[in-house]
PDB file of C-alpha atoms and ligand atoms in Angstrom:
ATOM      1  CA  MET A   1      -2.439 235.334-158.539  1.00 73.00           C
ATOM      2  CA  LYS A   2      -2.827 236.601-154.985  1.00 82.00           C
ATOM      3  CA  HIS A   3      -5.777 235.605-152.800  1.00 90.00           C
ATOM      4  CA  GLU A   4      -7.172 237.280-149.710  1.00 94.00           C
ATOM      5  CA  LEU A   5      -7.503 235.103-146.612  1.00 96.00           C
ATOM      6  CA  ILE A   6      -9.003 236.298-143.340  1.00 97.00           C
ATOM      7  CA  ILE A   7      -7.406 235.258-140.061  1.00 96.00           C
ATOM      8  CA  ALA A   8      -9.877 235.493-137.177  1.00 95.00           C
ATOM      9  CA  THR A   9      -7.653 237.549-134.932  1.00 91.00           C
ATOM     10  CA  ASN A  10      -6.527 241.096-134.294  1.00 88.00           C
ATOM     11  CA  ASN A  11      -3.185 239.903-132.987  1.00 88.00           C
ATOM     12  CA  LEU A  12      -0.847 241.404-135.574  1.00 89.00           C
ATOM     13  CA  HIS A  13       2.076 239.408-134.211  1.00 84.00           C
ATOM     14  CA  LYS A  14       0.208 236.193-135.012  1.00 86.00           C
ATOM     15  CA  LEU A  15      -0.789 237.521-138.442  1.00 91.00           C
ATOM     16  CA  THR A  16       2.773 238.535-139.378  1.00 89.00           C
ATOM     17  CA  GLU A  17       4.213 235.242-138.199  1.00 84.00           C
ATOM     18  CA  ILE A  18       1.730 233.151-140.179  1.00 88.00           C
ATOM     19  CA  GLN A  19       2.028 235.453-143.213  1.00 91.00           C
ATOM     20  CA  SER A  20       5.771 234.834-143.324  1.00 85.00           C
ATOM     21  CA  LEU A  21       5.165 231.073-143.323  1.00 83.00           C
ATOM     22  CA  ILE A  22       2.483 231.174-145.990  1.00 85.00           C
ATOM     23  CA  GLY A  23       4.453 233.240-148.505  1.00 84.00           C
ATOM     24  CA  ASP A  24       2.849 235.849-150.724  1.00 87.00           C
ATOM     25  CA  THR A  25       0.251 233.841-152.656  1.00 87.00           C
ATOM     26  CA  PHE A  26      -2.234 234.499-149.845  1.00 92.00           C
ATOM     27  CA  ILE A  27      -2.553 237.952-148.306  1.00 95.00           C
ATOM     28  CA  LEU A  28      -3.731 237.643-144.708  1.00 96.00           C
ATOM     29  CA  LYS A  29      -6.154 240.198-143.317  1.00 96.00           C
ATOM     30  CA  SER A  30      -7.104 240.659-139.671  1.00 96.00           C
ATOM     31  CA  LEU A  31     -10.672 241.078-138.402  1.00 96.00           C
ATOM     32  CA  GLN A  32     -10.142 244.797-137.982  1.00 95.00           C
ATOM     33  CA  GLN A  33      -8.934 245.112-141.574  1.00 95.00           C
ATOM     34  CA  ILE A  34     -12.258 243.764-142.854  1.00 95.00           C
ATOM     35  CA  GLY A  35     -14.269 245.926-140.444  1.00 95.00           C
ATOM     36  CA  CYS A  36     -15.238 243.158-138.024  1.00 94.00           C
ATOM     37  CA  ILE A  37     -15.029 244.757-134.598  1.00 92.00           C
ATOM     38  CA  GLU A  38     -17.545 242.722-132.622  1.00 90.00           C
ATOM     39  CA  ASP A  39     -16.641 239.919-130.213  1.00 87.00           C
ATOM     40  CA  ILE A  40     -17.330 236.579-131.864  1.00 90.00           C
ATOM     41  CA  PRO A  41     -18.911 234.196-129.330  1.00 85.00           C
ATOM     42  CA  GLU A  42     -16.873 231.134-128.337  1.00 89.00           C
ATOM     43  CA  THR A  43     -19.623 229.041-126.808  1.00 93.00           C
ATOM     44  CA  ALA A  44     -18.865 225.566-128.183  1.00 96.00           C
ATOM     45  CA  LEU A  45     -17.762 222.709-125.937  1.00 96.00           C
ATOM     46  CA  THR A  46     -14.823 221.578-128.092  1.00 97.00           C
ATOM     47  CA  LEU A  47     -11.801 223.267-129.643  1.00 98.00           C
ATOM     48  CA  GLU A  48     -13.046 222.191-133.083  1.00 98.00           C
ATOM     49  CA  GLY A  49     -16.464 223.694-132.343  1.00 97.00           C
ATOM     50  CA  ASN A  50     -15.078 227.040-131.216  1.00 97.00           C
ATOM     51  CA  ALA A  51     -12.647 227.336-134.120  1.00 97.00           C
ATOM     52  CA  LEU A  52     -15.494 226.582-136.530  1.00 97.00           C
ATOM     53  CA  LEU A  53     -17.883 229.035-134.808  1.00 97.00           C
ATOM     54  CA  LYS A  54     -15.424 231.856-135.378  1.00 96.00           C
ATOM     55  CA  ALA A  55     -14.591 230.905-138.973  1.00 97.00           C
ATOM     56  CA  GLN A  56     -18.258 230.325-139.846  1.00 96.00           C
ATOM     57  CA  TYR A  57     -19.259 233.696-138.409  1.00 96.00           C
ATOM     58  CA  ILE A  58     -16.842 235.469-140.726  1.00 95.00           C
ATOM     59  CA  TYR A  59     -17.670 233.344-143.734  1.00 96.00           C
ATOM     60  CA  ASP A  60     -21.408 233.905-143.293  1.00 95.00           C
ATOM     61  CA  LYS A  61     -21.102 237.643-142.708  1.00 94.00           C
ATOM     62  CA  TYR A  62     -18.340 238.569-145.169  1.00 94.00           C
ATOM     63  CA  GLY A  63     -18.340 235.666-147.634  1.00 95.00           C
ATOM     64  CA  LYS A  64     -14.558 235.430-147.573  1.00 95.00           C
ATOM     65  CA  ASN A  65     -12.188 232.499-147.145  1.00 96.00           C
ATOM     66  CA  CYS A  66     -11.021 232.509-143.549  1.00 97.00           C
ATOM     67  CA  PHE A  67      -9.553 230.523-140.679  1.00 97.00           C
ATOM     68  CA  ALA A  68      -9.740 230.600-136.896  1.00 97.00           C
ATOM     69  CA  ASP A  69      -7.865 228.741-134.187  1.00 95.00           C
ATOM     70  CA  ASP A  70      -8.591 227.552-130.677  1.00 95.00           C
ATOM     71  CA  THR A  71      -6.140 226.059-128.190  1.00 96.00           C
ATOM     72  CA  GLY A  72      -6.441 224.165-124.941  1.00 97.00           C
ATOM     73  CA  LEU A  73      -4.275 222.456-122.349  1.00 98.00           C
ATOM     74  CA  GLU A  74      -5.480 218.858-121.969  1.00 98.00           C
ATOM     75  CA  ILE A  75      -4.406 217.074-118.781  1.00 98.00           C
ATOM     76  CA  GLU A  76      -4.772 213.300-118.818  1.00 98.00           C
ATOM     77  CA  ALA A  77      -5.530 212.784-115.120  1.00 98.00           C
ATOM     78  CA  LEU A  78      -8.178 215.525-115.265  1.00 98.00           C
ATOM     79  CA  ASP A  79     -10.053 213.866-118.148  1.00 98.00           C
ATOM     80  CA  GLY A  80      -8.730 216.454-120.602  1.00 98.00           C
ATOM     81  CA  ARG A  81      -9.498 219.543-118.526  1.00 98.00           C
ATOM     82  CA  PRO A  82      -9.042 222.510-118.692  1.00 98.00           C
ATOM     83  CA  GLY A  83      -9.285 221.871-122.462  1.00 98.00           C
ATOM     84  CA  VAL A  84     -11.665 224.227-124.202  1.00 97.00           C
ATOM     85  CA  PHE A  85     -12.021 226.154-120.915  1.00 96.00           C
ATOM     86  CA  SER A  86      -8.261 226.867-120.613  1.00 96.00           C
ATOM     87  CA  ALA A  87      -8.508 230.665-120.836  1.00 94.00           C
ATOM     88  CA  ARG A  88     -11.134 231.018-118.112  1.00 94.00           C
ATOM     89  CA  TYR A  89     -10.510 227.932-116.015  1.00 97.00           C
ATOM     90  CA  ALA A  90     -10.314 229.560-112.580  1.00 97.00           C
ATOM     91  CA  THR A  91     -12.281 232.776-113.091  1.00 95.00           C
ATOM     92  CA  ASP A  92     -14.240 234.643-115.761  1.00 91.00           C
ATOM     93  CA  GLU A  93     -11.178 236.765-116.448  1.00 89.00           C
ATOM     94  CA  HIS A  94      -8.108 235.596-118.373  1.00 87.00           C
ATOM     95  CA  ASP A  95      -6.195 235.150-115.109  1.00 94.00           C
ATOM     96  CA  PHE A  96      -3.111 233.072-115.971  1.00 95.00           C
ATOM     97  CA  GLU A  97      -1.855 232.846-112.385  1.00 97.00           C
ATOM     98  CA  ALA A  98      -5.198 231.713-110.971  1.00 98.00           C
ATOM     99  CA  ASN A  99      -5.511 229.148-113.771  1.00 98.00           C
ATOM    100  CA  ILE A 100      -2.103 227.672-112.972  1.00 98.00           C
ATOM    101  CA  ASP A 101      -2.908 227.583-109.240  1.00 98.00           C
ATOM    102  CA  LYS A 102      -6.155 225.734-109.958  1.00 98.00           C
ATOM    103  CA  VAL A 103      -4.441 223.125-112.141  1.00 98.00           C
ATOM    104  CA  LEU A 104      -1.622 222.586-109.625  1.00 98.00           C
ATOM    105  CA  GLY A 105      -4.211 222.216-106.867  1.00 98.00           C
ATOM    106  CA  GLU A 106      -6.174 219.615-108.806  1.00 98.00           C
ATOM    107  CA  LEU A 107      -3.011 217.628-109.520  1.00 98.00           C
ATOM    108  CA  THR A 108      -1.848 217.529-105.889  1.00 97.00           C
ATOM    109  CA  ASN A 109      -0.998 213.944-104.932  1.00 91.00           C
ATOM    110  CA  LEU A 110      -1.658 212.664-108.457  1.00 95.00           C
ATOM    111  CA  GLU A 111       1.168 210.640-110.021  1.00 95.00           C
ATOM    112  CA  ASN A 112       0.085 211.046-113.633  1.00 98.00           C
ATOM    113  CA  ARG A 113       1.010 214.572-114.733  1.00 98.00           C
ATOM    114  CA  LYS A 114       0.881 213.950-118.485  1.00 98.00           C
ATOM    115  CA  ALA A 115      -0.555 216.844-120.485  1.00 98.00           C
ATOM    116  CA  ARG A 116      -0.653 218.234-123.965  1.00 98.00           C
ATOM    117  CA  PHE A 117      -1.378 221.481-125.687  1.00 98.00           C
ATOM    118  CA  ARG A 118      -3.697 221.056-128.641  1.00 98.00           C
ATOM    119  CA  THR A 119      -4.466 223.662-131.280  1.00 97.00           C
ATOM    120  CA  VAL A 120      -7.232 223.275-133.814  1.00 98.00           C
ATOM    121  CA  ILE A 121      -7.478 225.506-136.870  1.00 98.00           C
ATOM    122  CA  ALA A 122     -10.750 225.561-138.802  1.00 98.00           C
ATOM    123  CA  LEU A 123     -10.393 226.834-142.361  1.00 98.00           C
ATOM    124  CA  ILE A 124     -13.347 227.627-144.581  1.00 98.00           C
ATOM    125  CA  PHE A 125     -12.021 227.603-148.101  1.00 96.00           C
ATOM    126  CA  ASN A 126     -14.336 228.023-151.103  1.00 93.00           C
ATOM    127  CA  GLY A 127     -17.232 226.817-148.971  1.00 93.00           C
ATOM    128  CA  SER A 128     -15.595 223.666-147.531  1.00 96.00           C
ATOM    129  CA  VAL A 129     -14.434 223.231-143.951  1.00 98.00           C
ATOM    130  CA  HIS A 130     -10.945 221.838-143.245  1.00 98.00           C
ATOM    131  CA  TYR A 131      -9.400 221.186-139.806  1.00 98.00           C
ATOM    132  CA  PHE A 132      -5.700 221.205-138.929  1.00 98.00           C
ATOM    133  CA  GLU A 133      -4.476 219.958-135.549  1.00 98.00           C
ATOM    134  CA  GLY A 134      -1.200 220.560-133.736  1.00 98.00           C
ATOM    135  CA  ILE A 135      -0.194 218.781-130.540  1.00 98.00           C
ATOM    136  CA  VAL A 136       2.777 219.020-128.197  1.00 98.00           C
ATOM    137  CA  ASN A 137       3.011 216.421-125.438  1.00 98.00           C
ATOM    138  CA  GLY A 138       4.570 217.043-122.061  1.00 98.00           C
ATOM    139  CA  GLU A 139       3.903 217.150-118.340  1.00 98.00           C
ATOM    140  CA  ILE A 140       2.773 219.598-115.679  1.00 98.00           C
ATOM    141  CA  ILE A 141       5.580 220.194-113.198  1.00 98.00           C
ATOM    142  CA  LYS A 142       4.905 220.910-109.529  1.00 97.00           C
ATOM    143  CA  GLU A 143       6.164 224.505-109.387  1.00 97.00           C
ATOM    144  CA  ARG A 144       6.436 227.348-111.876  1.00 98.00           C
ATOM    145  CA  LYS A 145       9.724 227.715-113.752  1.00 98.00           C
ATOM    146  CA  GLY A 146      10.582 230.613-116.059  1.00 98.00           C
ATOM    147  CA  ILE A 147       8.978 233.939-116.856  1.00 96.00           C
ATOM    148  CA  LYS A 148       8.700 233.955-120.646  1.00 93.00           C
ATOM    149  CA  GLY A 149       5.608 233.122-122.666  1.00 89.00           C
ATOM    150  CA  PHE A 150       2.087 233.247-121.297  1.00 93.00           C
ATOM    151  CA  GLY A 151      -0.737 231.092-119.984  1.00 95.00           C
ATOM    152  CA  TYR A 152       0.353 227.742-118.612  1.00 98.00           C
ATOM    153  CA  ASP A 153       3.925 228.003-119.992  1.00 96.00           C
ATOM    154  CA  PRO A 154       5.685 228.140-116.564  1.00 98.00           C
ATOM    155  CA  VAL A 155       4.354 224.686-115.571  1.00 98.00           C
ATOM    156  CA  PHE A 156       4.492 222.939-118.967  1.00 98.00           C
ATOM    157  CA  LEU A 157       7.589 220.820-119.644  1.00 98.00           C
ATOM    158  CA  PRO A 158       7.532 219.472-123.211  1.00 98.00           C
ATOM    159  CA  ASP A 159       8.638 215.850-123.657  1.00 98.00           C
ATOM    160  CA  GLY A 160      12.360 215.553-124.443  1.00 98.00           C
ATOM    161  CA  TYR A 161      13.239 219.017-123.107  1.00 98.00           C
ATOM    162  CA  LYS A 162      14.754 220.242-119.839  1.00 98.00           C
ATOM    163  CA  GLN A 163      13.208 223.704-119.999  1.00 98.00           C
ATOM    164  CA  THR A 164       9.574 224.655-119.562  1.00 98.00           C
ATOM    165  CA  PHE A 165       7.924 226.715-122.298  1.00 97.00           C
ATOM    166  CA  ALA A 166       8.458 229.736-120.024  1.00 97.00           C
ATOM    167  CA  GLU A 167      12.227 229.121-119.818  1.00 98.00           C
ATOM    168  CA  MET A 168      12.777 228.460-123.536  1.00 96.00           C
ATOM    169  CA  PRO A 169      13.645 231.204-125.988  1.00 93.00           C
ATOM    170  CA  LEU A 170      10.491 232.037-127.920  1.00 88.00           C
ATOM    171  CA  ALA A 171      12.087 230.966-131.213  1.00 89.00           C
ATOM    172  CA  GLU A 172      12.615 227.486-129.777  1.00 93.00           C
ATOM    173  CA  LYS A 173       9.060 227.229-128.441  1.00 93.00           C
ATOM    174  CA  ASN A 174       7.771 228.343-131.819  1.00 89.00           C
ATOM    175  CA  LYS A 175       9.583 225.472-133.533  1.00 92.00           C
ATOM    176  CA  ILE A 176       7.829 222.761-131.528  1.00 95.00           C
ATOM    177  CA  SER A 177       4.632 224.348-130.304  1.00 94.00           C
ATOM    178  CA  HIS A 178       1.108 223.074-130.868  1.00 96.00           C
ATOM    179  CA  ARG A 179       0.296 226.286-132.751  1.00 93.00           C
ATOM    180  CA  ALA A 180       3.334 225.987-135.023  1.00 93.00           C
ATOM    181  CA  ARG A 181       2.425 222.387-135.823  1.00 96.00           C
ATOM    182  CA  ALA A 182      -1.160 223.251-136.738  1.00 96.00           C
ATOM    183  CA  VAL A 183      -0.058 226.264-138.785  1.00 94.00           C
ATOM    184  CA  THR A 184       2.472 224.145-140.702  1.00 94.00           C
ATOM    185  CA  LYS A 185      -0.351 221.820-141.764  1.00 97.00           C
ATOM    186  CA  LEU A 186      -2.502 224.790-142.811  1.00 96.00           C
ATOM    187  CA  VAL A 187       0.389 226.259-144.808  1.00 92.00           C
ATOM    188  CA  ASP A 188       1.059 222.933-146.553  1.00 93.00           C
ATOM    189  CA  PHE A 189      -2.604 222.781-147.546  1.00 95.00           C
ATOM    190  CA  LEU A 190      -2.644 226.363-148.836  1.00 92.00           C
ATOM    191  CA  LYS A 191       0.532 225.838-150.854  1.00 88.00           C
ATOM    192  CA  LEU A 192      -1.263 223.113-152.791  1.00 89.00           C
ATOM    193  CA  GLU A 193      -4.315 225.353-153.308  1.00 85.00           C
ATOM    194  CA  GLY A 194      -2.489 228.577-154.143  1.00 74.00           C
TER     195      GLY A 194
HETATM  196  P1  IMP B 201      -6.257 230.596-127.436  1.00 89.92           P
HETATM  197  O1  IMP B 201      -7.294 229.711-128.048  1.00 89.92           O
HETATM  198  O2  IMP B 201      -5.006 230.695-128.289  1.00 89.92           O
HETATM  199  O3  IMP B 201      -6.812 231.937-127.053  1.00 89.92           O
HETATM  200  O4  IMP B 201      -5.801 229.877-126.092  1.00 89.92           O
HETATM  201  C1  IMP B 201      -6.701 229.634-125.014  1.00 89.92           C
HETATM  202  C2  IMP B 201      -5.952 229.530-123.712  1.00 89.92           C
HETATM  203  O5  IMP B 201      -5.068 228.384-123.740  1.00 89.92           O
HETATM  204  C3  IMP B 201      -5.033 230.722-123.401  1.00 89.92           C
HETATM  205  O6  IMP B 201      -5.733 231.740-122.727  1.00 89.92           O
HETATM  206  C4  IMP B 201      -3.995 230.076-122.489  1.00 89.92           C
HETATM  207  O7  IMP B 201      -4.473 229.970-121.177  1.00 89.92           O
HETATM  208  C5  IMP B 201      -3.854 228.674-123.063  1.00 89.92           C
HETATM  209  N1  IMP B 201      -2.755 228.634-124.050  1.00 89.92           N
HETATM  210  C6  IMP B 201      -2.878 228.646-125.402  1.00 89.92           C
HETATM  211  N2  IMP B 201      -1.673 228.580-125.989  1.00 89.92           N
HETATM  212  C7  IMP B 201      -0.763 228.538-124.981  1.00 89.92           C
HETATM  213  C8  IMP B 201       0.658 228.473-124.960  1.00 89.92           C
HETATM  214  O8  IMP B 201       1.361 228.452-125.990  1.00 89.92           O
HETATM  215  N3  IMP B 201       1.224 228.439-123.734  1.00 89.92           N
HETATM  216  C9  IMP B 201       0.506 228.458-122.582  1.00 89.92           C
HETATM  217  N4  IMP B 201      -0.804 228.537-122.546  1.00 89.92           N
HETATM  218  C10 IMP B 201      -1.452 228.569-123.748  1.00 89.92           C
END
């Protein structure tokens, strides 16, 4: 039997990628496909909180099983910042270049450049909340390298690799990324439920 599952995004690339991992027991639907066109507020102070806010909004309004994700770059020497504020760290816009400049500025003269990307997925399934976390550890290098990817990719060097996320082919990043790791856990859970 096939089940509908709402993914709290309108990014069809994300939907297709996760659909191919999940298989065909669950049919993923985007927000637009269920008629949800409003901006869902992301006002929580943690990744878990924001992921749950989005999933809960959909569950309460549409009564359907759904999941939402939230990701942040957590830098050890900055007490975990930018964290939940990663998208709008430097300005109110999603300005990737300004965000990188701000992080590099804050790390000037600091020895410890350890950082990690962390993704949290909140799934509401038959009324219960489940969280899935994916982490990739690495460091923030001093200057940008590479032009692929987005966000902080040009300054993030994953542990054990010689290329930043912005230098790596996307397929390689997708094998080790925070998002891929969280999605794998979600998919494993759904396979047991499906
Ligand atoms: P979101 O929760 O997926 O929208 O991610 C929030 C912010 O984290 C993005 O706007 C980016 O600044 C940053 N971010 C998330 N994932 C990545 C990634 O894979 N590479 C670089 N930056 C990322």
